[in-house]
């Protein structure tokens, strides 16, 4: 059974949830696994591209979860599962909007946990390493932004979808609030919790092996400030980009 739906469209999500409940009853588990977004520096992205990174997975997860939550609470059982990226734990350079969406998705999970305290509805966050999927083909130029330490650390392991599905099922059956797939990734999560300096060390390593912003010969566009910026926002004028002089 398949229900096609733009999960970032609130009206479409509500109609989809009504059809699902009418045909099959209230679901026991809702898995939020949609994801998109090219890995880019913020100044490289159009406003629509930034919004796209927020629509999926963040807005889609919030809307789909919200559509089924009242019925799950009324029934007194259910699980909301959110599939996460390791980047929700270690920000990388060169993927700013993607990183923002993943950290916000982590906040959504924590907020829902507080909201559902005392109920029998569980929020489960499942962090998976890189998968064999069409993601990189659908988001060209992104895999080149991956920090070179990721494959060495096991944060990008080209995991099969079947293996990932078995981890997700294990998390659901074990009612784990946080499940980290993969031996190395799970070990890093444990070290993050147990070793005081480990999170800072991992963040430093990831940040310093990632994609660099500019070569010495490149210059970023000058962002308009002050009266020029106000005029640009109001539409009175469209300032041209002025290169910053290179020393």
Tab-separated table of C-alpha atoms in Angstrom:
chain	number	residue	atom	x	y	z
A	1	UNK	CA	0.000	0.000	0.000
A	2	UNK	CA	1.474	3.361	-1.038
A	3	UNK	CA	0.248	6.888	-0.281
A	4	UNK	CA	2.071	9.469	-2.377
A	5	UNK	CA	2.287	12.779	-0.547
A	6	UNK	CA	4.307	15.991	-0.423
A	7	UNK	CA	5.111	15.753	3.270
A	8	UNK	CA	6.072	19.436	3.451
A	9	UNK	CA	2.507	20.431	2.453
A	10	UNK	CA	0.346	20.624	5.578
A	11	UNK	CA	-3.000	20.182	3.791
A	12	UNK	CA	-1.710	17.217	1.778
A	13	UNK	CA	-0.347	15.582	4.945
A	14	UNK	CA	-3.662	15.947	6.786
A	15	UNK	CA	-5.608	14.431	3.876
A	16	UNK	CA	-3.084	11.594	3.625
A	17	UNK	CA	-3.354	10.848	7.357
A	18	UNK	CA	-7.158	10.759	7.127
A	19	UNK	CA	-6.996	8.247	4.269
A	20	UNK	CA	-4.486	6.055	6.125
A	21	UNK	CA	-6.559	5.989	9.310
A	22	UNK	CA	-9.777	5.371	7.394
A	23	UNK	CA	-8.315	2.451	5.418
A	24	UNK	CA	-5.923	0.905	7.952
A	25	UNK	CA	-6.531	2.404	11.377
A	26	UNK	CA	-4.095	4.397	13.497
A	27	UNK	CA	-0.504	3.336	12.705
A	28	UNK	CA	1.577	1.791	15.464
A	29	UNK	CA	4.769	3.402	14.150
A	30	UNK	CA	5.441	6.477	12.020
A	31	UNK	CA	8.948	6.585	10.508
A	32	UNK	CA	10.187	9.968	9.294
A	33	UNK	CA	12.988	9.181	6.850
A	34	UNK	CA	12.730	11.750	4.037
A	35	UNK	CA	15.822	13.831	3.364
A	36	UNK	CA	17.179	16.214	0.767
A	37	UNK	CA	19.524	19.156	0.325
A	38	UNK	CA	22.792	19.794	-1.431
A	39	UNK	CA	25.850	20.348	0.733
A	40	UNK	CA	26.742	23.984	0.112
A	41	UNK	CA	28.064	27.038	1.903
A	42	UNK	CA	25.195	29.370	2.723
A	43	UNK	CA	26.310	32.073	0.282
A	44	UNK	CA	26.273	29.480	-2.534
A	45	UNK	CA	22.569	28.711	-2.052
A	46	UNK	CA	19.436	30.398	-3.329
A	47	UNK	CA	16.607	31.131	-0.855
A	48	UNK	CA	14.583	28.297	-2.429
A	49	UNK	CA	17.441	25.848	-1.852
A	50	UNK	CA	17.676	26.888	1.796
A	51	UNK	CA	13.921	26.495	2.209
A	52	UNK	CA	14.143	23.069	0.556
A	53	UNK	CA	16.620	21.897	3.193
A	54	UNK	CA	14.183	22.980	5.908
A	55	UNK	CA	11.060	21.554	4.252
A	56	UNK	CA	12.583	18.088	4.153
A	57	UNK	CA	13.393	16.646	6.651
A	58	UNK	CA	12.402	19.215	9.310
A	59	UNK	CA	8.997	20.512	8.258
A	60	UNK	CA	7.965	17.153	6.794
A	61	UNK	CA	8.783	15.332	10.049
A	62	UNK	CA	6.913	17.899	12.136
A	63	UNK	CA	3.806	17.820	9.928
A	64	UNK	CA	3.604	14.038	9.544
A	65	UNK	CA	4.226	13.436	13.249
A	66	UNK	CA	1.676	16.085	14.221
A	67	UNK	CA	-0.960	14.570	11.945
A	68	UNK	CA	-0.866	11.185	13.685
A	69	UNK	CA	0.057	12.163	17.256
A	70	UNK	CA	-3.460	13.058	18.532
A	71	UNK	CA	-4.799	9.656	17.486
A	72	UNK	CA	-1.801	7.836	18.968
A	73	UNK	CA	-2.258	9.665	22.262
A	74	UNK	CA	-5.984	8.935	22.285
A	75	UNK	CA	-5.248	5.247	21.726
A	76	UNK	CA	-2.502	5.286	24.372
A	77	UNK	CA	0.279	3.737	22.261
A	78	UNK	CA	2.580	4.419	19.343
A	79	UNK	CA	6.066	5.411	18.247
A	80	UNK	CA	7.352	8.387	16.274
A	81	UNK	CA	10.682	7.440	14.666
A	82	UNK	CA	13.048	10.031	13.195
A	83	UNK	CA	15.945	8.887	11.005
A	84	UNK	CA	18.989	11.058	11.612
A	85	UNK	CA	22.410	11.782	10.153
A	86	UNK	CA	25.708	11.756	12.092
A	87	UNK	CA	25.894	15.430	11.091
A	88	UNK	CA	23.230	16.069	13.736
A	89	UNK	CA	26.061	15.433	16.226
A	90	UNK	CA	29.074	16.932	14.429
A	91	UNK	CA	28.645	19.930	12.139
A	92	UNK	CA	30.759	19.989	8.998
A	93	UNK	CA	31.845	22.962	6.879
A	94	UNK	CA	30.328	23.378	3.437
A	95	UNK	CA	26.835	22.052	4.245
A	96	UNK	CA	25.352	24.839	6.353
A	97	UNK	CA	21.629	24.547	5.566
A	98	UNK	CA	21.766	20.742	5.747
A	99	UNK	CA	23.516	20.913	9.134
A	100	UNK	CA	20.952	23.441	10.382
A	101	UNK	CA	18.043	21.197	9.413
A	102	UNK	CA	19.602	18.158	11.098
A	103	UNK	CA	20.287	19.993	14.355
A	104	UNK	CA	16.738	21.382	14.264
A	105	UNK	CA	15.412	17.855	13.722
A	106	UNK	CA	17.272	16.828	16.857
A	107	UNK	CA	15.509	19.679	18.668
A	108	UNK	CA	12.166	18.459	17.329
A	109	UNK	CA	12.822	15.035	18.858
A	110	UNK	CA	13.729	16.511	22.246
A	111	UNK	CA	10.750	18.870	22.185
A	112	UNK	CA	8.367	16.026	21.347
A	113	UNK	CA	9.824	13.947	24.180
A	114	UNK	CA	8.935	16.714	26.651
A	115	UNK	CA	5.509	17.108	25.057
A	116	UNK	CA	4.751	13.387	25.326
A	117	UNK	CA	6.033	12.796	28.872
A	118	UNK	CA	3.509	10.736	30.799
A	119	UNK	CA	1.974	9.267	27.653
A	120	UNK	CA	2.629	5.893	26.074
A	121	UNK	CA	3.747	7.444	22.788
A	122	UNK	CA	7.499	7.118	22.315
A	123	UNK	CA	9.844	9.349	20.301
A	124	UNK	CA	12.774	7.414	18.830
A	125	UNK	CA	15.803	8.979	17.141
A	126	UNK	CA	17.807	6.596	14.945
A	127	UNK	CA	21.216	7.835	13.753
A	128	UNK	CA	22.521	6.013	10.674
A	129	UNK	CA	25.818	6.237	8.782
A	130	UNK	CA	25.910	6.805	5.020
A	131	UNK	CA	23.635	4.530	2.987
A	132	UNK	CA	23.669	3.103	-0.519
A	133	UNK	CA	20.957	5.303	-1.998
A	134	UNK	CA	20.319	7.868	-4.723
A	135	UNK	CA	20.988	10.757	-2.348
A	136	UNK	CA	24.372	11.701	-3.785
A	137	UNK	CA	23.144	11.373	-7.374
A	138	UNK	CA	20.135	13.570	-6.578
A	139	UNK	CA	22.330	16.164	-4.846
A	140	UNK	CA	25.335	16.581	-7.163
A	141	UNK	CA	28.475	18.166	-5.818
A	142	UNK	CA	27.675	17.167	-2.238
A	143	UNK	CA	29.811	14.083	-1.678
A	144	UNK	CA	32.880	16.159	-2.559
A	145	UNK	CA	32.175	18.232	0.577
A	146	UNK	CA	32.460	15.232	2.881
A	147	UNK	CA	35.341	15.548	5.397
A	148	UNK	CA	38.026	13.050	4.456
A	149	UNK	CA	38.019	11.720	8.026
A	150	UNK	CA	34.408	10.457	7.717
A	151	UNK	CA	35.210	7.151	5.956
A	152	UNK	CA	38.130	6.576	8.347
A	153	UNK	CA	35.880	7.164	11.366
A	154	UNK	CA	33.107	4.951	10.031
A	155	UNK	CA	30.684	7.873	9.732
A	156	UNK	CA	30.212	7.112	6.041
A	157	UNK	CA	30.211	3.364	5.474
A	158	UNK	CA	28.003	2.891	2.398
A	159	UNK	CA	25.597	0.766	4.447
A	160	UNK	CA	22.972	-1.201	2.521
A	161	UNK	CA	19.351	-0.173	2.924
A	162	UNK	CA	18.521	-3.687	4.142
A	163	UNK	CA	21.063	-3.383	6.968
A	164	UNK	CA	19.785	0.078	7.857
A	165	UNK	CA	16.212	-1.245	7.921
A	166	UNK	CA	17.248	-4.011	10.322
A	167	UNK	CA	18.754	-1.392	12.658
A	168	UNK	CA	15.578	0.689	12.514
A	169	UNK	CA	13.423	-2.373	13.250
A	170	UNK	CA	15.702	-3.299	16.156
A	171	UNK	CA	15.383	0.196	17.596
A	172	UNK	CA	11.592	0.084	17.301
A	173	UNK	CA	11.297	-3.375	18.855
A	174	UNK	CA	13.680	-2.434	21.665
A	175	UNK	CA	11.825	0.863	22.258
A	176	UNK	CA	15.146	2.718	22.211
A	177	UNK	CA	14.862	6.488	22.562
A	178	UNK	CA	18.255	6.918	20.874
A	179	UNK	CA	19.724	4.240	18.650
A	180	UNK	CA	23.002	4.634	16.774
A	181	UNK	CA	23.573	2.230	13.880
A	182	UNK	CA	26.985	0.755	13.153
A	183	UNK	CA	29.677	-0.371	15.588
A	184	UNK	CA	32.019	2.610	15.185
A	185	UNK	CA	29.254	5.198	15.182
A	186	UNK	CA	27.750	3.644	18.307
A	187	UNK	CA	31.168	3.696	19.985
A	188	UNK	CA	31.561	7.417	19.223
A	189	UNK	CA	28.157	8.115	20.752
A	190	UNK	CA	29.193	6.281	23.936
A	191	UNK	CA	32.501	8.191	24.070
A	192	UNK	CA	30.642	11.463	23.585
A	193	UNK	CA	28.663	10.713	26.720
A	194	UNK	CA	31.513	9.286	28.816
A	195	UNK	CA	34.683	11.231	27.919
A	196	UNK	CA	34.542	14.980	28.703
A	197	UNK	CA	36.912	16.146	25.953
A	198	UNK	CA	35.854	13.750	23.218
A	199	UNK	CA	33.021	15.828	21.673
A	200	UNK	CA	35.331	18.837	21.266
A	201	UNK	CA	38.069	16.658	19.766
A	202	UNK	CA	35.669	15.042	17.281
A	203	UNK	CA	34.216	18.421	16.311
A	204	UNK	CA	37.725	19.811	15.749
A	205	UNK	CA	38.702	16.823	13.590
A	206	UNK	CA	35.551	16.961	11.472
A	207	UNK	CA	35.748	20.733	11.082
A	208	UNK	CA	39.390	20.717	10.033
A	209	UNK	CA	39.171	17.905	7.485
A	210	UNK	CA	36.155	19.290	5.661
A	211	UNK	CA	35.713	21.413	2.571
A	212	UNK	CA	37.492	24.778	2.736
A	213	UNK	CA	35.633	27.960	1.887
A	214	UNK	CA	38.039	29.750	-0.427
A	215	UNK	CA	41.405	29.350	-2.029
A	216	UNK	CA	43.894	32.202	-1.407
A	217	UNK	CA	43.087	33.647	-4.843
A	218	UNK	CA	39.307	33.659	-4.388
A	219	UNK	CA	37.267	36.544	-2.985
A	220	UNK	CA	33.715	36.288	-1.613
A	221	UNK	CA	31.080	38.785	-2.741
A	222	UNK	CA	30.760	41.847	-0.534
A	223	UNK	CA	27.454	41.679	1.359
A	224	UNK	CA	25.693	45.086	1.376
A	225	UNK	CA	25.379	46.734	4.776
A	226	UNK	CA	23.638	49.775	6.285
A	227	UNK	CA	21.633	52.095	4.042
A	228	UNK	CA	22.638	50.111	0.948
A	229	UNK	CA	21.245	46.912	2.475
A	230	UNK	CA	18.023	48.649	3.555
A	231	UNK	CA	17.548	49.994	0.042
A	232	UNK	CA	18.137	46.535	-1.412
A	233	UNK	CA	15.541	44.967	0.909
A	234	UNK	CA	12.973	47.677	0.116
A	235	UNK	CA	13.565	47.212	-3.606
A	236	UNK	CA	14.729	50.774	-4.159
A	237	UNK	CA	17.962	49.590	-5.700
A	238	UNK	CA	19.794	46.386	-6.427
A	239	UNK	CA	23.402	46.747	-5.296
A	240	UNK	CA	26.018	44.942	-7.296
A	241	UNK	CA	28.455	42.568	-5.660
A	242	UNK	CA	31.744	44.271	-4.947
A	243	UNK	CA	34.771	41.998	-4.533
A	244	UNK	CA	36.747	42.318	-1.336
A	245	UNK	CA	40.282	43.334	-2.284
A	246	UNK	CA	42.778	40.533	-1.959
A	247	UNK	CA	45.899	41.509	0.003
